[in-house]
Coordinates of C-alpha atoms in Angstrom, one line a residue:
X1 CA 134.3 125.4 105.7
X2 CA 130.7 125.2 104.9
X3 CA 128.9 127.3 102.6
X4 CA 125.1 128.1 102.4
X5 CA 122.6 127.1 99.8
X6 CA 119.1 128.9 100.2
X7 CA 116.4 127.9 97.4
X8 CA 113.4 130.4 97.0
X9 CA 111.6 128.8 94.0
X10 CA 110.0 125.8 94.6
X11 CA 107.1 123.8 96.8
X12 CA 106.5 121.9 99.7
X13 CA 104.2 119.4 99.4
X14 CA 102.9 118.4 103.2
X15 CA 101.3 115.4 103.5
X16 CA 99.9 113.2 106.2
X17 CA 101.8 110.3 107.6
X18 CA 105.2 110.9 108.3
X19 CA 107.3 107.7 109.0
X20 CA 107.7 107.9 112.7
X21 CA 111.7 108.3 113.4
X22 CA 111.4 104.4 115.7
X23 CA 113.3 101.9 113.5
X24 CA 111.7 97.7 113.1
X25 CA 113.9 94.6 111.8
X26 CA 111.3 93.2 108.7
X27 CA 110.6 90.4 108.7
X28 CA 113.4 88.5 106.3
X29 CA 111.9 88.0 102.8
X30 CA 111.6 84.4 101.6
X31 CA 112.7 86.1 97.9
X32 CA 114.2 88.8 96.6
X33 CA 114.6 90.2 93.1
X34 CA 116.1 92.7 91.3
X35 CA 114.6 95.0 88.3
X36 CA 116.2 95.5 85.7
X37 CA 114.3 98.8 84.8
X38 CA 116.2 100.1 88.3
X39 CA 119.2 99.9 85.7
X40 CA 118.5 101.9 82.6
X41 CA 120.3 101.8 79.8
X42 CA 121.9 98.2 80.9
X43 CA 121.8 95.5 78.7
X44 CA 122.5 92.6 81.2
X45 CA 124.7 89.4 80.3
X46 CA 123.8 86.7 82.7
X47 CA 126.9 84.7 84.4
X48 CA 124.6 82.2 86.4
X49 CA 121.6 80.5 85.3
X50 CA 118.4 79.5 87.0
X51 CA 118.9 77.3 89.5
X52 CA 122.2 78.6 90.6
X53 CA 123.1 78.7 93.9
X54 CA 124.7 82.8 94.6
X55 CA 126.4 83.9 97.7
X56 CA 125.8 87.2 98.6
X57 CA 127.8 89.8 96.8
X58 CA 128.2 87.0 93.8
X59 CA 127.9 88.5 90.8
X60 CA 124.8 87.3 88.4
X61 CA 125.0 89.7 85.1
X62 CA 127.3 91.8 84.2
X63 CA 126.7 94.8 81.5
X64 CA 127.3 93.9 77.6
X65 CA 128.8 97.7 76.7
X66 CA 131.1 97.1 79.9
X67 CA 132.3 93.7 80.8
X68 CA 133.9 94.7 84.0
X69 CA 130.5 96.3 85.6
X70 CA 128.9 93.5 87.4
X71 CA 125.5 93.2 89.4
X72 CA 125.8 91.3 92.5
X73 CA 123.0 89.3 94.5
X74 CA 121.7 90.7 97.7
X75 CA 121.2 87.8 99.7
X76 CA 122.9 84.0 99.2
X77 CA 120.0 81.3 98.1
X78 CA 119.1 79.5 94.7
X79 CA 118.3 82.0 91.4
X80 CA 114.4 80.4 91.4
X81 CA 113.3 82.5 88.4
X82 CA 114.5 84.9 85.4
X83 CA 111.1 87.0 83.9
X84 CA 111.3 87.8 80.6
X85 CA 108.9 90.0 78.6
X86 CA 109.1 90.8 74.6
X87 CA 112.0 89.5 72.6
X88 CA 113.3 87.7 75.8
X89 CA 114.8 90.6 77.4
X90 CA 115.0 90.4 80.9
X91 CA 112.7 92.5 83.4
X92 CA 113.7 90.4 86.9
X93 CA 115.7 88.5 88.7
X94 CA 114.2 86.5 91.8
X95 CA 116.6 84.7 94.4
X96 CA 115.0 82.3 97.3
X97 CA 116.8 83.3 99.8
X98 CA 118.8 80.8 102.4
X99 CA 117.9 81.0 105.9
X100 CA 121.1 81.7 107.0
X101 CA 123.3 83.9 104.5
X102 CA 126.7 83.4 103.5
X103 CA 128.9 86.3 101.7
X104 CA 131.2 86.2 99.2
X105 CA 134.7 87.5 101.0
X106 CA 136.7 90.5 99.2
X107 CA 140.2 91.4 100.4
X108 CA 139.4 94.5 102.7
X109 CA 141.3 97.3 100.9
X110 CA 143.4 100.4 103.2
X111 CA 141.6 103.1 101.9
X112 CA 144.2 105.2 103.1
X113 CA 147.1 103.2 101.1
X114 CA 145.9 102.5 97.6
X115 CA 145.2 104.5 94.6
X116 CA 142.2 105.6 92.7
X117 CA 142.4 102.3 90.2
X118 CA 143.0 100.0 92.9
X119 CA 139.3 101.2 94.6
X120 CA 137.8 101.3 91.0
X121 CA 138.5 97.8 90.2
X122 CA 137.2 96.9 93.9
X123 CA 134.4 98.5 93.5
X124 CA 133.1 97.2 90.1
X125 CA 134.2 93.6 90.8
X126 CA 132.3 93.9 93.9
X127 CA 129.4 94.9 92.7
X128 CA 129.4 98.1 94.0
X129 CA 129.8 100.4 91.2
X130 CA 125.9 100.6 90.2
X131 CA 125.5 102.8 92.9
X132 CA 127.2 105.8 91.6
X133 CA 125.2 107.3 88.7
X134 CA 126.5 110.3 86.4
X135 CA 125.4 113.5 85.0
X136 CA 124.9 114.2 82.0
X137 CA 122.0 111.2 81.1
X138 CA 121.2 110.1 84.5
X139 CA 122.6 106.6 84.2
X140 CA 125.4 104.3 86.3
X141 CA 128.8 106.4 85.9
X142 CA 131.1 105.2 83.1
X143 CA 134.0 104.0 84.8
X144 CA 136.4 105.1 82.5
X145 CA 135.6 108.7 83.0
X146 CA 136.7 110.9 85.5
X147 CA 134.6 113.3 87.2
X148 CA 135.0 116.3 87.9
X149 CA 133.5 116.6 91.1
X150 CA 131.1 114.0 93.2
X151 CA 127.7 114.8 94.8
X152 CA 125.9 113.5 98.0
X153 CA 122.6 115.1 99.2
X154 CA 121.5 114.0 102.4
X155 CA 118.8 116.6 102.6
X156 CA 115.6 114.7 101.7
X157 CA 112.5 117.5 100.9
X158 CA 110.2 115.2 98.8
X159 CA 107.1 114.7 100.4
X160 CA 106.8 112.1 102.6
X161 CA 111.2 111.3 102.0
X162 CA 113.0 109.0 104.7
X163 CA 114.5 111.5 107.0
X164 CA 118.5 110.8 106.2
X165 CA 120.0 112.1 109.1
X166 CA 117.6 109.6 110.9
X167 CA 118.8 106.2 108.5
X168 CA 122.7 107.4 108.8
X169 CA 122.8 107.4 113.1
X170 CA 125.6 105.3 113.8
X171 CA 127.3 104.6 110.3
X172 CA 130.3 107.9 110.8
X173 CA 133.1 105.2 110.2
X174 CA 131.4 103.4 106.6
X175 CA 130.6 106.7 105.8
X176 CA 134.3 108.0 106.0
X177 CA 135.4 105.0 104.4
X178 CA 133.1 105.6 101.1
X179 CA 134.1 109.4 101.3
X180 CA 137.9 108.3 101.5
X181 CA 137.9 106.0 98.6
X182 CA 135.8 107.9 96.5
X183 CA 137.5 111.3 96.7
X184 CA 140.7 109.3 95.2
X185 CA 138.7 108.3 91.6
X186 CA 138.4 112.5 91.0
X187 CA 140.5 115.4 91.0
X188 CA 138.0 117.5 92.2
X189 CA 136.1 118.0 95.2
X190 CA 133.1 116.0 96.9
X191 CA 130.4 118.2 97.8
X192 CA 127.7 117.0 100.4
X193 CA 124.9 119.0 101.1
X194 CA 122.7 118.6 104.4
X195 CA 119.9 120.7 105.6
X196 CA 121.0 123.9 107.3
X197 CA 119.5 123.1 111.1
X198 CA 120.3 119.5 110.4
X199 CA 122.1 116.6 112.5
X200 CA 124.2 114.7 110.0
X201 CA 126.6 112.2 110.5
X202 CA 128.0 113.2 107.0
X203 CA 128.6 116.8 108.5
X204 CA 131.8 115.5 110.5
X205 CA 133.4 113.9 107.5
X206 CA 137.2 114.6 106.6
X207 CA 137.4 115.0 102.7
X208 CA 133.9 116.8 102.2
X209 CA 133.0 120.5 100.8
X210 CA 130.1 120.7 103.0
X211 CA 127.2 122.4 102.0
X212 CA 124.1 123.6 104.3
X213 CA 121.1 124.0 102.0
X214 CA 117.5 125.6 103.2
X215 CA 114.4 126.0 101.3
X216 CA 111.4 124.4 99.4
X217 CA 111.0 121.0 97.6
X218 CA 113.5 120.8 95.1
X219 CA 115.9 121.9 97.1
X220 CA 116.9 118.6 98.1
X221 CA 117.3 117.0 95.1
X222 CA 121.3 116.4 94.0
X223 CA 120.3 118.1 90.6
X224 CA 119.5 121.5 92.5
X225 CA 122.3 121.6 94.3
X226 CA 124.4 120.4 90.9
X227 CA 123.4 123.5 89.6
X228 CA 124.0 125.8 92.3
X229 CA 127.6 124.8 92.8
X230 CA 129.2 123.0 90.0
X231 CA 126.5 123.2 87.0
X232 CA 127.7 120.3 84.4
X233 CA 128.7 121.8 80.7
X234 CA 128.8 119.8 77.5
X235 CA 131.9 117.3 77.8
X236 CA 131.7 117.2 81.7
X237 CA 131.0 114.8 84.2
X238 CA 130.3 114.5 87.7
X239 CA 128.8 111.5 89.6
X240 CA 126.4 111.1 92.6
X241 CA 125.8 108.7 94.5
X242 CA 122.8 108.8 98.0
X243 CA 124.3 108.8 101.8
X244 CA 122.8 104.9 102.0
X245 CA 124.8 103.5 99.2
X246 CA 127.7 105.6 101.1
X247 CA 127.1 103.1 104.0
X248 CA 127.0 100.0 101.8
X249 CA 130.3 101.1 99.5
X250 CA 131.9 102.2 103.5
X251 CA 131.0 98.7 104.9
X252 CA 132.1 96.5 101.9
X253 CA 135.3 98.7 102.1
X254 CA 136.1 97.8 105.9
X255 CA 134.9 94.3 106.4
X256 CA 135.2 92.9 102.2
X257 CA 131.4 91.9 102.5
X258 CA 128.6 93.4 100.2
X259 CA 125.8 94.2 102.7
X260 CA 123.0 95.0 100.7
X261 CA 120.6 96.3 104.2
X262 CA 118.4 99.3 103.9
X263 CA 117.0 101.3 106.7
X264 CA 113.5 102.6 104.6
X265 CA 110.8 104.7 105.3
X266 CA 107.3 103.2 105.3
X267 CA 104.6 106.5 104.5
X268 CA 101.3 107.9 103.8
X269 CA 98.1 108.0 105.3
X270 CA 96.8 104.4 104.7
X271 CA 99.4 102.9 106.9
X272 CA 97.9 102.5 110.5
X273 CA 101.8 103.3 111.9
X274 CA 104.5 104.8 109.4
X275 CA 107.8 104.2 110.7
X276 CA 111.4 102.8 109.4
X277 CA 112.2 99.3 108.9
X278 CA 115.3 98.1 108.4
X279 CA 115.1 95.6 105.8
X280 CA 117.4 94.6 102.3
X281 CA 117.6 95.6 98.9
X282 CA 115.1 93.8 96.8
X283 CA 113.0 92.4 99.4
X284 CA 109.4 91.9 99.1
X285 CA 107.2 94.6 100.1
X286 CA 104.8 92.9 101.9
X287 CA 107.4 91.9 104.8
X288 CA 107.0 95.2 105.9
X289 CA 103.8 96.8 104.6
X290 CA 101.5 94.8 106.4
X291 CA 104.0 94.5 109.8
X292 CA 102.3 98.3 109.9
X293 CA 99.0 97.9 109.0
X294 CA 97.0 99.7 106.3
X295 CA 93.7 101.5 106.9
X296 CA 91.7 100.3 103.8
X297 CA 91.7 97.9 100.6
X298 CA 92.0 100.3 98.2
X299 CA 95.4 102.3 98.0
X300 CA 98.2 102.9 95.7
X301 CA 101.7 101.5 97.0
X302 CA 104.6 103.1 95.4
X303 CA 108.1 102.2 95.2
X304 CA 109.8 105.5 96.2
X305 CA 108.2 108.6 96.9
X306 CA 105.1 110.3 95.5
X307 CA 106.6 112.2 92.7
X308 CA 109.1 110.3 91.4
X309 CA 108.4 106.5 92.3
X310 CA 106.8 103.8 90.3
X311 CA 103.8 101.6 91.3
X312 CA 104.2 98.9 92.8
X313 CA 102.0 95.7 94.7
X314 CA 102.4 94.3 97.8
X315 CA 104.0 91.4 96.2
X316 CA 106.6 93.9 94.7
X317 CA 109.7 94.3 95.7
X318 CA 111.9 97.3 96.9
X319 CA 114.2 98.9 94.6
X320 CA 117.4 98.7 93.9
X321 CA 118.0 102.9 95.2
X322 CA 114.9 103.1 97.1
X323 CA 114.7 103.8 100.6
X324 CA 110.8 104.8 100.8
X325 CA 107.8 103.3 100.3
X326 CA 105.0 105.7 100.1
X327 CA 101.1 104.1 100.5
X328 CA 98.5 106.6 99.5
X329 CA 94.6 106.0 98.8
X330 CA 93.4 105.7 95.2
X331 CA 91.5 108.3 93.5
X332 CA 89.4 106.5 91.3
X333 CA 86.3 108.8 92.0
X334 CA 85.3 111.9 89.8
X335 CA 83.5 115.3 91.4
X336 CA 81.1 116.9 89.5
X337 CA 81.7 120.4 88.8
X338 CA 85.2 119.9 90.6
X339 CA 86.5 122.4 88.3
X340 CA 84.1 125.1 89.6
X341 CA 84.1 125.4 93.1
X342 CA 86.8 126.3 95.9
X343 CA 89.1 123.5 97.5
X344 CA 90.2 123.2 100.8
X345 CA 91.9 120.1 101.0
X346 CA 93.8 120.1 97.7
X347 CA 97.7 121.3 97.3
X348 CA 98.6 124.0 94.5
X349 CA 101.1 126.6 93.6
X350 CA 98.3 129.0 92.8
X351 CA 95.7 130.7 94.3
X352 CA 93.1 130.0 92.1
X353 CA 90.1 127.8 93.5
X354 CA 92.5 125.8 96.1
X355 CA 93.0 127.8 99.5
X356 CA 96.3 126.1 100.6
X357 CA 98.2 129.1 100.5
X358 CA 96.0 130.3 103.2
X359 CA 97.0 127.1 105.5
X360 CA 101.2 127.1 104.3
X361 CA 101.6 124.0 107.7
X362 CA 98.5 122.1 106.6
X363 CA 99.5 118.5 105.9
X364 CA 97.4 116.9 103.4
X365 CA 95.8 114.0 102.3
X366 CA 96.3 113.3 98.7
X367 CA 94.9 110.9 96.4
X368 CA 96.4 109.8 93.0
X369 CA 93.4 111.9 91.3
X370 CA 95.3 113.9 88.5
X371 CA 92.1 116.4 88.7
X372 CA 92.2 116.9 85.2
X373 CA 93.1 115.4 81.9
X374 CA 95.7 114.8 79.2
X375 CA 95.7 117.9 77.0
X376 CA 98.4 120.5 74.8
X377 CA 100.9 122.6 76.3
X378 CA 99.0 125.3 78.1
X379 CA 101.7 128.2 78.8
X380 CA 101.0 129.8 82.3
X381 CA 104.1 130.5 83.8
X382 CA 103.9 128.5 86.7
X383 CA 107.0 125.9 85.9
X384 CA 109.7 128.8 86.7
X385 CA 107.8 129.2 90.1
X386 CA 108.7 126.1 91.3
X387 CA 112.0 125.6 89.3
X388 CA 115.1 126.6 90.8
X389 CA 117.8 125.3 88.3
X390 CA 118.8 128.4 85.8
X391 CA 117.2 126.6 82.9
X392 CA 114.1 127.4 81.4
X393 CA 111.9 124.2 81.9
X394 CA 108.3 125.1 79.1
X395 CA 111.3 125.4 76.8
X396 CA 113.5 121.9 77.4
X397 CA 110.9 119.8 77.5
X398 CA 109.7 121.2 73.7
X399 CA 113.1 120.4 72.6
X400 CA 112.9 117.4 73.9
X401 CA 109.6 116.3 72.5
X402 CA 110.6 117.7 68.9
X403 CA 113.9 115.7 69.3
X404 CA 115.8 119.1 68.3
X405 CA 119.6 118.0 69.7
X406 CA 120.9 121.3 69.1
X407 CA 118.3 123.3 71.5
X408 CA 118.3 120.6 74.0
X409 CA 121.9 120.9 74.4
X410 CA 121.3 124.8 74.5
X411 CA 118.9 124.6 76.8
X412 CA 120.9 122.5 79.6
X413 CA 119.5 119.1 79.3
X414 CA 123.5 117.8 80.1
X415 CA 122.6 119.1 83.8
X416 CA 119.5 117.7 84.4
X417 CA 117.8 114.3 85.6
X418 CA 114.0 113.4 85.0
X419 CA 113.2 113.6 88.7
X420 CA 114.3 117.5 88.3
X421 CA 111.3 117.9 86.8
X422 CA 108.6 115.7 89.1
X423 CA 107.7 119.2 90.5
X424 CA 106.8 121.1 87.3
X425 CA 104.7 117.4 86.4
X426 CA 102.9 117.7 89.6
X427 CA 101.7 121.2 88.9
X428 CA 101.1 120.9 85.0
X429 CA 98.2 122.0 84.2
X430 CA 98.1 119.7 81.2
X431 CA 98.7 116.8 83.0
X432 CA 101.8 116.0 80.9
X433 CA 104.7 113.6 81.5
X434 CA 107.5 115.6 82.2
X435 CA 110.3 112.8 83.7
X436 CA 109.1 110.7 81.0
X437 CA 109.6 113.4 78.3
X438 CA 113.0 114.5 79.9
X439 CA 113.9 110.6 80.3
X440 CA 113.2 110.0 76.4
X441 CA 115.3 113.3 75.5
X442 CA 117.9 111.9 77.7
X443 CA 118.3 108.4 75.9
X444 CA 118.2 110.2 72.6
X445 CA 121.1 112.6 73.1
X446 CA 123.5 109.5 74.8
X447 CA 122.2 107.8 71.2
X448 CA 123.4 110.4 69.1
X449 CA 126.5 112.4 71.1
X450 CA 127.1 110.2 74.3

């Protein structure tokens, strides 16, 4: 039985160039790396050192608080370089990549047959277990908790977002397989939440609470939909994990091979022909950025989507849980008297100046201008417009930028994730950080309580 979501408060942010729904093969990377800021909170222990030849699926590092939690390669080939930054710590890993792979083989498990510790231990000596992630702290699940419920949203509303029914076509048996095993490691119920005049795959699935959720950006974010069904209280836990990493967890499950592919959205109105590639984790952006063609030199490439991604270079590489890659132009100019004089092709959440409320299926063309700068707290009320989760948002971030423990925990910040609060940072009027606030808050109450 499926039950409906509908989200009033929030915003749509339209812009121009939509990835096409027609899917390309990259071109293969020569190397591929992984971040180690795709991992927070992980201090990594290397098991291989450079010059190593890895399989795919080997294991490279494992995590010093957790022994057991190890980070596999993507591809087989020879570990060419480890980047380190202040104090030696490790930003990236970069593997040259063999043209033709081989995997490291797991015993395929029955899904159907074993218990809930038999898929745990699979799935963290497979390297598989990085791809669930927890509430509260927004980090990789502790394995030796048990959830109360898991979360998959495969309704994508950022602007710009890889369409996911589009990515999933054709992966209903991995899919099942990842829903099987994972609804054996809790006791309560897995909750997947899809757009309410969707098509997905994940809507047939045996095992599910199925959820059909309509309404503005953020109402496709897990965090929303978190709150709406099972909101997380102080000493609970529940873990999510995206419908992608479903199809990678489904297809080590059935065949015992770690198959790091990716089917990702190339966006934004630099790029000639925005479309889906189907390429691997870690692999370098240009493989696919300039298969499509950009429109001029100067551009911002980001590694995920326009609110919430980081930015990146051509030589970059994709993320570890990324599936777009937005390209947008650079704003690097300034306008004179911008602040006095009516805009028509500029999003806001008010009607003040900008006229996009007059135009609600304009798409737009956005810079990375912030059309303003740095400044205090200025209290206008517009956060709880665009904030659907039952928790005042002016206030948390305070508590979190006093470090007050006591109101943060008041206040919700056990329920929350920085990209909950990419929307609120896109409208502030005084430009502030808000993930990076809520981020910071985050890390201090896992210090001090977690």
């Amino acid at each position: 039985m499926s039950k409906d979501i509908r989200i009033k408060k929030g915003l749509n942010i339209n812009l121009v160039g939509a990835a096409e729904k027609t899917l390309s093969k990259a071109v293969s990377s020569n190397v591929y790396a992984l971040n180690l800021d795709d991992f927070h909170g992980i201090t990594p222990k290397m098991l291989v050192k450079q010059g190593a030849e890895v399989k795919a699926g080997e294991p490279i590092f494992y995590n010093k608080s957790n022994e057991k939690m190890l980070f596999v390669s993507p591809v087989s080939g020879e570990l060419v370089e480890i980047v380190r930054g202040a104090r030696r710590r490790i930003l990236t890993l970069k593997i040259l990549a063999d043209k033709s792979q081989e995997y490291t083989e797991h015993t395929v498990l029955d899904v159907n047959a074993v218990d809930g510790s038999a898929i745990r231990e699979f799935l963290l000596k497979s390297g598989a277990w990085p791809f669930i992630k927890q509430r509260p702290y927004d980090i990789i699940a502790n394995p030796e908790a048990t959830p109360k419920a898991i979360f998959v949203s495969a309704y994508a509303t950022a602007p710009l977002a890889a369409d996911t029914d589009f990515a999933l076509q054709g992966k209903e048996a991995e899919l099942q397989a990842a829903i099987t095993a994972l609804g054996k490691l809790t006791p309560g119920k897995i909750h997947v939440s899809v757009g309410k005049s969707s098509n997905s795959p994940l809507a047939q699935l045996e095992g599910i609470t199925l959820h059909k959720v309509s309404g503005p950006h953020p109402s496709g974010l897990v965090g929303t939909q978190i709150n709406k069904i099972d909101p997380v209280n102080k000493g609970e836990v529940v873990w999510t994990i995206s419908p992608q990493d479903l199809v990678i967890i489904g297809e080590l499950l059935l065949t015992g091979k770690f198959n790091a592919e990716r089917t990702i959205a190339l966006a934004g109105s630099v790029v000639k022909s925005p479309k889906y590639y189907t390429t691997k984790i870690g692999a370098e952006i240009s493989t696919f950025l300039y298969a499509s063609g950009v429109h001029q030199d100067n551009f911002r490439l980001i590694n995920g989507d326009v609110l919430t991604g980081s930015k990146t270079h051509p030589e970059g590489y994709l993320g570890f849980y990324n599936n777009t890659v937005s390209v947008i132009p650079e704003g690097d100019d300034y306008e004179f008297f911008g602040w006095n004089k009516p805009v028509f092709n500029k999003i806001s959440s008010t009607r003040a100046l900008t006229f996009s409320w007059m135009q609600p299926n304009k798409k737009y063309d956005l810079d990375t201008n912030t059309n303003g700068e740095h400044r205090a707290f200025v209290v206008t009320g517009r956060y709880e417009e665009v904030f659907p989760l039952d928790i005042y948002p002016l206030q948390l971030l305070k508590a979190c930028m006093v470090k007050d423990l006591d109101e943060m925990e008041q206040l919700g910040l056990y329920e929350v994730a920085p990209e909950d609060f990419s929307l609120t940072e896109f409208i502030c009027t005084s430009k502030q950080p808000h993930q990076q606030i809520i981020r910071e808050g985050l890390d201090l109450l896992y210090q001090e309580i977690g």
